[in-house]
Amino acid sequence: MATTPLAQEKVWFEKPMYDKAECLHFERLAKG
Amino acid sequence: MASGTLYTYPENFRAYKALIAAQYSGAKVKIAEDFIFGETNKSDAFLKKFPLGKVPAFETADGKYITESNAIAYYVANEQLRGKTDIERAEIVQWFGFADSEILPASCAWVFPLLGLMQYNKQTIEHAKDDVKKALTALNSHLLTRTYLVGERLTLADISVATTLLHLYQYILEPSLRKPYQNVNRWFQTVIYQPESINVIGAFKLADKTLEYDP
Amino acid sequence: MASGTLYTYPENFRAYKALIAAQYSGAKVKIAEDFIFGETNKSDAFLKKFPLGKVPAFETADGKYITESNAIAYYVANEQLRGKTDIERAEIVQWFGFADSEILPASCAWVFPLLGLMQYNKQTIEHAKDDVKKALTALNSHLLTRTYLVGERLTLADISVATTLLHLYQYILEPSLRKPYQNVNRWFQTVIYQPESINVIGAFKLADKTLEYDP
């Protein structure tokens, strides 16, 4: 598969980190 | 008429999509009352229905399970919201993608550190600001001659994109920062101040001042 | 019958979605011949049509512009691929979201460093492996009793998720790594070895051995 244009693709690599941060935040809120 | 139970924590912008759509369509969407985020969604019973344990999650009245906020919103919507022609429906899918790939990453990268959810990194924030600018510029251009994103009336595209912009408009886009995006501002307020949106979100307040980083 | 011009670089898994869909529907999708990625998509003419400069991008025969790969695939598809009932159509939107949010970030985080497209970071890769495992486990479970993701026949859900898995199956999932996901393997090969897929992707080869990091 062609790889060079892939290098310019925009991918949200950090998404899992943000998902986790969001979860932790709302879990803490849920616990009060 | 669609009906079912929505599992979510409160003030979840993703859940707002389906809840606002249901206001328009009349779908009966009940928010699960005994749902405790961090507990219920890790239970065996929940994971059996929704294996990834994420919310919002929707259980239809006839026992089907739907995840992904745009999908739930689609299910509880009506024909008007879903788009009346193939091109409209394709455009709605396009705006779902735009919200999730052009707005959400940048919004999270900018807002989360200021809310203390993630570590503050100046370079990350600067990139996020650029990405937000690109997305809003494209949106502003599109809305120059349009009241709504797709067609002549409000659709799921407007609901999805507007709810994804809530954090930016609540915490970041103080008047001077939102000034370049007058068409977006007009459209956003049109969507968010509809009675159907107010019934779900409440009286939304645009940012007076950008949230500041507090170490 | 939809028709138009698709702008993309070769072997773009996102473009495959629309191209495979068009094989099924008979839509006339012409790939722009004089498109040079990195040049054409930065030109004023292109940006006027597609302000974010991303590909794949689609210009319909009657002069409309669509971006976002799932939206283009939707537009060139037929009723069968788009889903025949509201629940099917919602489920297809769900799988679009699953591919983009549960598979793609993890797949790229694992594959790109091995292809030399990103810096290699052991911790990032370990997290990516976990995320891929979660996604494939959920998919495997769903496909235990199903031939296709939605309904009884191939839909855009299968096309979208399978194309998003191409990199993993090509570079990462050697036999021992894909062994826990027999249902996914079966389904993936069913989709990728359809004549319609072969016409677009060619003869796809599953990984014999996971690509190794070469500093």
XYZ file of C-alpha atoms in Angstrom:
462
model
C 0.000 0.000 0.000
C 1.153 3.571 -0.636
C 2.633 4.998 2.527
C 3.822 8.558 1.810
C 0.417 10.275 1.652
C -0.472 8.350 4.795
C 2.163 10.386 6.600
C 0.041 13.470 5.905
C -3.194 11.899 7.051
C -4.743 13.465 10.075
C -5.567 10.832 12.678
C -6.602 11.467 16.263
C -4.008 9.164 17.789
C -4.590 10.527 21.243
C -8.328 9.828 21.201
C -8.118 6.944 23.685
C -6.282 9.232 26.128
C -8.979 11.873 25.881
C -11.733 9.281 26.196
C -10.114 7.989 29.347
C -9.694 11.484 30.826
C -13.320 12.260 30.105
C -14.455 8.983 31.672
C -12.400 9.518 34.820
C -13.799 13.004 35.188
C -17.419 11.941 34.912
C -16.869 8.853 37.055
C -15.541 11.127 39.788
C -18.562 13.390 39.404
C -20.891 10.398 39.584
C -19.317 9.316 42.855
C -20.011 12.814 44.125
C -42.340 5.844 16.679
C -38.991 5.000 18.201
C -38.760 4.542 21.922
C -36.316 3.206 24.434
C -33.910 3.846 27.274
C -30.831 6.013 27.058
C -27.880 5.332 29.322
C -25.697 8.337 29.965
C -24.142 10.520 32.610
C -25.653 13.987 33.012
C -24.649 16.856 30.745
C -23.157 14.582 28.158
C -23.033 16.544 24.894
C -23.098 13.263 22.996
C -26.345 12.263 24.683
C -27.817 15.660 23.833
C -27.824 14.651 20.156
C -30.398 11.931 20.677
C -32.338 13.861 23.299
C -32.734 16.907 21.071
C -33.629 14.727 18.084
C -36.322 13.056 20.187
C -37.764 16.449 21.084
C -38.332 17.062 17.385
C -39.563 13.614 16.482
C -41.647 12.864 19.536
C -39.719 9.657 20.157
C -40.079 8.421 23.716
C -36.569 8.449 25.130
C -36.321 7.675 28.814
C -33.024 8.348 30.541
C -32.086 5.370 32.745
C -32.538 6.623 36.289
C -30.486 4.112 38.195
C -27.452 4.432 35.959
C -24.241 5.264 37.802
C -21.407 6.029 35.421
C -18.290 4.104 36.330
C -20.316 1.347 37.964
C -23.338 0.414 35.907
C -21.438 0.541 32.622
C -18.824 -1.839 34.009
C -21.379 -4.383 35.186
C -21.790 -7.728 33.408
C -25.404 -6.951 32.580
C -24.486 -3.712 30.847
C -21.477 -5.135 29.038
C -23.603 -7.963 27.731
C -25.713 -5.383 25.919
C -22.994 -2.842 25.221
C -19.621 -4.665 25.119
C -17.470 -1.566 24.987
C -19.086 -0.147 28.097
C -19.375 3.315 26.599
C -22.140 5.851 26.794
C -24.395 7.127 25.473
C -25.927 3.731 24.833
C -29.504 3.051 23.830
C -31.778 0.094 24.350
C -34.789 0.178 22.064
C -38.223 -0.761 23.347
C -38.051 -3.949 21.271
C -34.722 -5.025 22.707
C -32.109 -3.781 20.252
C -28.912 -2.081 21.327
C -27.374 0.943 19.700
C -24.168 2.770 20.554
C -22.414 5.784 18.998
C -24.206 9.049 19.586
C -24.944 9.842 15.940
C -26.513 6.418 15.465
C -28.780 6.799 18.483
C -29.791 10.271 17.330
C -30.514 8.864 13.881
C -32.686 6.112 15.310
C -34.861 8.399 17.405
C -35.113 11.061 14.721
C -37.747 11.611 12.046
C -37.557 11.900 8.271
C -36.930 15.627 8.336
C -33.959 15.285 10.664
C -32.526 12.313 8.757
C -32.685 14.063 5.388
C -35.263 13.730 2.661
C -33.069 12.985 -0.349
C -29.982 10.857 -0.933
C -27.749 13.914 -1.204
C -29.133 15.361 2.027
C -28.646 12.088 3.835
C -25.092 11.833 2.504
C -24.414 15.407 3.598
C -25.681 14.621 7.074
C -23.236 11.708 7.282
C -20.577 14.144 6.087
C -21.295 16.569 8.919
C -21.255 13.728 11.458
C -17.726 13.028 10.242
C -16.786 16.697 10.262
C -17.897 17.091 13.860
C -16.003 14.002 14.996
C -12.801 14.534 13.036
C -12.449 18.310 12.613
C -14.064 19.754 15.728
C -13.961 17.215 18.531
C -10.212 16.477 18.618
C -9.333 20.157 18.606
C -12.027 21.061 21.099
C -10.859 18.397 23.548
C -7.206 19.356 23.119
C -8.016 22.981 23.940
C -10.660 22.567 26.621
C -9.562 19.528 28.639
C -6.343 21.032 29.999
C -8.215 24.168 31.039
C -10.769 22.046 32.857
C -7.956 20.149 34.557
C -8.823 16.889 32.802
C -5.472 16.603 31.046
C -1.993 17.972 31.409
C -1.453 21.439 30.035
C 0.949 21.525 27.100
C 1.419 24.841 25.327
C 2.274 23.336 21.968
C -0.749 21.039 22.014
C -2.987 24.000 22.771
C -1.466 26.079 19.988
C -2.108 23.268 17.485
C -5.629 22.929 18.816
C -6.238 26.647 18.320
C -5.119 26.337 14.690
C -7.342 23.334 14.118
C -10.336 25.068 15.692
C -9.698 28.078 13.491
C -9.593 25.896 10.367
C -12.800 24.098 11.262
C -14.707 27.248 12.174
C -13.468 29.058 9.082
C -14.764 26.247 6.867
C -18.057 26.214 8.753
C -18.375 29.981 8.581
C -17.859 29.926 4.847
C -20.463 27.207 4.387
C -22.990 29.111 6.455
C -22.535 32.405 4.606
C -25.614 31.772 2.500
C -27.306 29.079 4.559
C -29.473 28.976 7.628
C -28.847 25.299 8.255
C -26.039 22.955 7.355
C -28.075 20.715 5.084
C -31.105 21.737 3.077
C -33.569 24.334 4.213
C -34.453 23.025 7.649
C -32.780 21.782 10.772
C -31.400 18.241 10.489
C -29.220 15.861 12.471
C -26.233 17.625 10.896
C -27.039 20.797 12.818
C -27.700 18.912 16.033
C -24.508 16.861 15.804
C -22.193 19.729 14.920
C -23.751 22.208 17.339
C -23.589 19.856 20.320
C -19.971 19.091 19.474
C -19.288 22.850 19.611
C -20.883 23.311 23.037
C -17.650 23.112 25.010
C -15.906 25.600 22.748
C -18.745 28.083 22.998
C -19.089 27.563 26.736
C -15.445 27.717 27.804
C -13.345 29.208 25.045
C -15.017 31.398 22.470
C -15.303 34.684 24.314
C -16.672 37.517 22.166
C -13.346 38.531 20.631
C -12.500 34.915 19.747
C -15.849 34.193 18.141
C -16.029 37.485 16.295
C -14.508 36.147 13.036
C -17.227 33.498 12.813
C -20.415 35.493 12.632
C -22.246 32.997 10.451
C -21.343 30.143 12.771
C -22.408 32.216 15.785
C -25.756 33.012 14.168
C -26.344 29.393 13.174
C -25.171 27.999 16.520
C -27.534 30.222 18.451
C -30.356 29.378 16.056
C -29.875 25.699 16.854
C -29.134 25.934 20.575
C -31.953 28.347 21.341
C -34.669 26.295 19.692
C -37.207 25.207 22.326
C -36.285 21.597 21.572
C -32.660 22.294 22.463
C -33.491 24.366 25.532
C -35.668 21.516 26.813
C -32.561 19.342 26.812
C -29.585 21.621 27.427
C -31.259 24.374 29.355
C -30.441 28.034 28.925
C -26.984 27.900 27.353
C -24.595 30.731 28.114
C -21.952 31.735 25.611
C -18.501 32.316 27.113
C -17.887 35.820 28.454
C -14.225 35.100 28.990
C -11.982 32.226 27.915
C -11.296 29.830 30.748
C -7.805 30.374 32.060
C -5.305 27.700 32.910
C -4.982 27.298 36.656
C -2.001 25.153 37.574
C -27.845 6.693 -10.378
C -25.109 8.614 -8.646
C -22.069 9.644 -10.620
C -19.129 11.942 -10.202
C -15.413 12.369 -9.718
C -13.437 11.109 -6.779
C -10.277 12.872 -5.728
C -7.839 10.674 -3.849
C -4.308 9.360 -3.753
C -3.859 5.715 -4.784
C -4.459 2.920 -2.303
C -6.339 5.164 0.079
C -8.407 2.870 2.325
C -10.891 5.676 2.860
C -11.430 6.005 -0.885
C -11.951 2.268 -1.119
C -15.229 2.689 0.772
C -16.850 4.670 -2.019
C -15.187 2.678 -4.784
C -16.390 -0.636 -3.402
C -19.874 0.772 -2.787
C -19.982 1.933 -6.396
C -19.079 -1.559 -7.587
C -22.227 -2.819 -5.903
C -24.532 0.009 -6.903
C -23.285 0.602 -10.419
C -22.649 4.273 -9.653
C -20.253 5.856 -12.125
C -17.301 6.957 -10.046
C -14.366 8.300 -12.004
C -11.087 8.799 -10.182
C -9.596 12.190 -11.055
C -6.589 11.378 -13.201
C -4.603 14.561 -12.911
C -4.819 14.737 -9.117
C -1.480 15.082 -7.368
C -1.765 14.723 -3.617
C -0.012 17.537 -1.810
C -0.388 19.839 -4.810
C -3.855 19.654 -6.305
C -5.558 19.574 -2.926
C -3.718 22.734 -1.894
C -4.696 24.654 -5.025
C -7.234 27.476 -4.885
C -9.550 25.671 -7.284
C -9.668 22.581 -5.087
C -10.001 24.493 -1.844
C -12.919 26.435 -3.275
C -14.782 23.161 -3.637
C -13.298 21.371 -0.644
C -12.164 24.005 1.887
C -10.367 21.608 4.198
C -8.258 20.227 1.359
C -8.760 16.643 2.461
C -9.274 13.517 0.444
C -11.168 11.529 -0.487
C -13.366 14.267 -1.865
C -16.201 13.824 -4.325
C -17.724 16.107 -6.923
C -21.107 14.899 -8.085
C -22.057 15.054 -11.730
C -24.513 17.824 -10.911
C -21.925 19.942 -9.145
C -22.264 19.116 -5.456
C -19.300 18.510 -3.205
C -19.049 15.803 -0.601
C -16.227 15.043 1.809
C -15.799 12.431 4.540
C -15.350 8.924 3.238
C -18.495 7.444 4.789
C -20.608 10.220 3.271
C -19.195 9.668 -0.204
C -19.714 5.928 0.124
C -23.290 6.588 1.246
C -23.965 8.829 -1.723
C -22.757 6.360 -4.344
C -24.357 3.373 -2.653
C -27.736 1.751 -3.230
C -30.650 0.984 -0.920
C -29.277 -2.389 0.104
C -25.944 -0.934 1.171
C -27.571 2.012 2.969
C -29.931 -0.179 4.989
C -33.571 -0.949 4.357
C -35.103 -0.084 7.723
C -34.570 2.679 10.264
C -32.832 0.333 12.683
C -30.512 -0.952 9.940
C -29.675 2.571 8.855
C -28.986 3.563 12.462
C -26.803 0.501 12.929
C -24.824 1.413 9.831
C -24.189 4.877 11.292
C -23.139 3.105 14.488
C -20.549 1.011 12.662
C -19.236 4.098 10.840
C -18.599 5.558 14.283
C -17.102 2.315 15.595
C -14.639 2.134 12.710
C -13.555 5.739 13.119
C -13.397 5.892 16.901
C -12.589 2.350 18.080
C -10.448 0.970 15.261
C -8.777 3.777 13.351
C -6.876 5.602 16.123
C -5.524 2.352 17.560
C -4.724 0.884 14.154
C -2.766 3.953 13.086
C -0.992 4.231 16.442
C 0.233 0.645 16.007
C 0.942 0.594 12.277
C 2.332 4.050 11.523
C 5.490 3.753 13.649
C 6.242 0.401 12.016
C 5.852 2.002 8.599
C 8.178 4.794 9.657
C 5.411 7.401 9.500
C 5.616 8.256 13.178
C 8.076 8.075 15.987
C 8.190 4.707 17.697
C 7.092 4.815 21.326
C 6.781 1.524 23.167
C 4.109 2.716 25.567
C 1.977 4.138 22.768
C 2.181 0.847 20.914
C 1.258 -1.152 24.008
C -1.817 1.019 24.543
C -2.697 0.669 20.870
C -2.452 -3.110 21.144
C -4.877 -3.063 24.062
C -7.312 -0.855 22.170
C -7.135 -3.037 19.076
C -7.765 -6.081 21.243
C -10.853 -4.453 22.784
C -12.260 -3.480 19.410
C -11.640 -6.859 17.805
C -13.030 -8.703 20.807
C -16.270 -6.703 20.582
C -16.426 -7.276 16.830
C -15.711 -10.987 17.241
C -18.501 -11.326 19.723
C -20.952 -9.507 17.467
C -20.049 -11.725 14.515
C -20.431 -14.993 16.409
C -23.896 -15.547 14.974
C -23.817 -13.133 12.052
C -22.453 -13.188 8.545
C -22.610 -9.438 8.167
C -22.539 -6.571 10.621
C -26.038 -5.318 9.892
C -28.941 -7.386 8.688
C -28.581 -10.367 6.435
C -26.605 -8.859 3.588
C -23.526 -6.773 3.024
C -23.996 -3.080 3.789
C -21.898 0.056 4.099
C -21.186 -1.034 7.681
C -19.178 -4.008 6.417
C -17.387 -1.925 3.808
C -16.498 0.853 6.237
C -15.260 -1.380 9.043
C -13.420 -3.827 6.782
C -11.536 -1.117 4.896
C -10.574 0.466 8.207
C -9.107 -2.914 9.231
C -7.005 -3.302 6.086
C -3.789 -1.958 7.592
C -4.075 -4.197 10.633
C -4.663 -7.281 8.538
C -1.927 -6.374 6.097
C 0.858 -5.386 8.482
C 0.075 -6.607 11.977
C -2.303 -9.510 12.380
C -0.076 -12.444 11.590
C -1.780 -15.822 12.115
C -1.043 -16.083 15.828
C -2.287 -12.552 16.470
C -5.510 -12.988 14.535
C -6.230 -16.425 15.925
C -8.466 -15.177 18.794
C -10.750 -13.441 16.300
C -11.992 -16.252 14.084
C -15.369 -14.656 13.471
C -13.792 -11.359 12.464
C -11.320 -13.193 10.216
C -14.139 -15.085 8.527
C -16.227 -11.942 8.064
C -13.265 -9.824 6.937
C -12.311 -12.307 4.250
C -15.931 -12.606 3.166
C -16.019 -8.851 2.566
C -12.534 -8.357 1.119
C -12.735 -11.319 -1.250
C -16.013 -10.306 -2.844
C -15.464 -9.580 -6.542
C -16.547 -6.008 -5.902
C -13.783 -5.558 -3.330
C -11.164 -7.325 -5.434
C -11.987 -5.005 -8.340
C -10.976 -2.102 -6.126
C -8.337 -3.382 -3.720
C -6.876 -6.181 -5.757
C -5.840 -9.508 -4.308
C -5.393 -8.704 -0.628
C -2.794 -10.663 1.291
C -3.211 -11.245 5.007
C -0.074 -10.669 7.065
C 2.286 -13.649 7.340
C 4.398 -11.903 9.929
C 3.915 -8.713 11.914
C 5.940 -5.849 10.522
C 8.953 -5.236 12.718
C 10.211 -1.903 13.872
C 13.326 -0.915 11.948
C 15.088 2.058 13.541
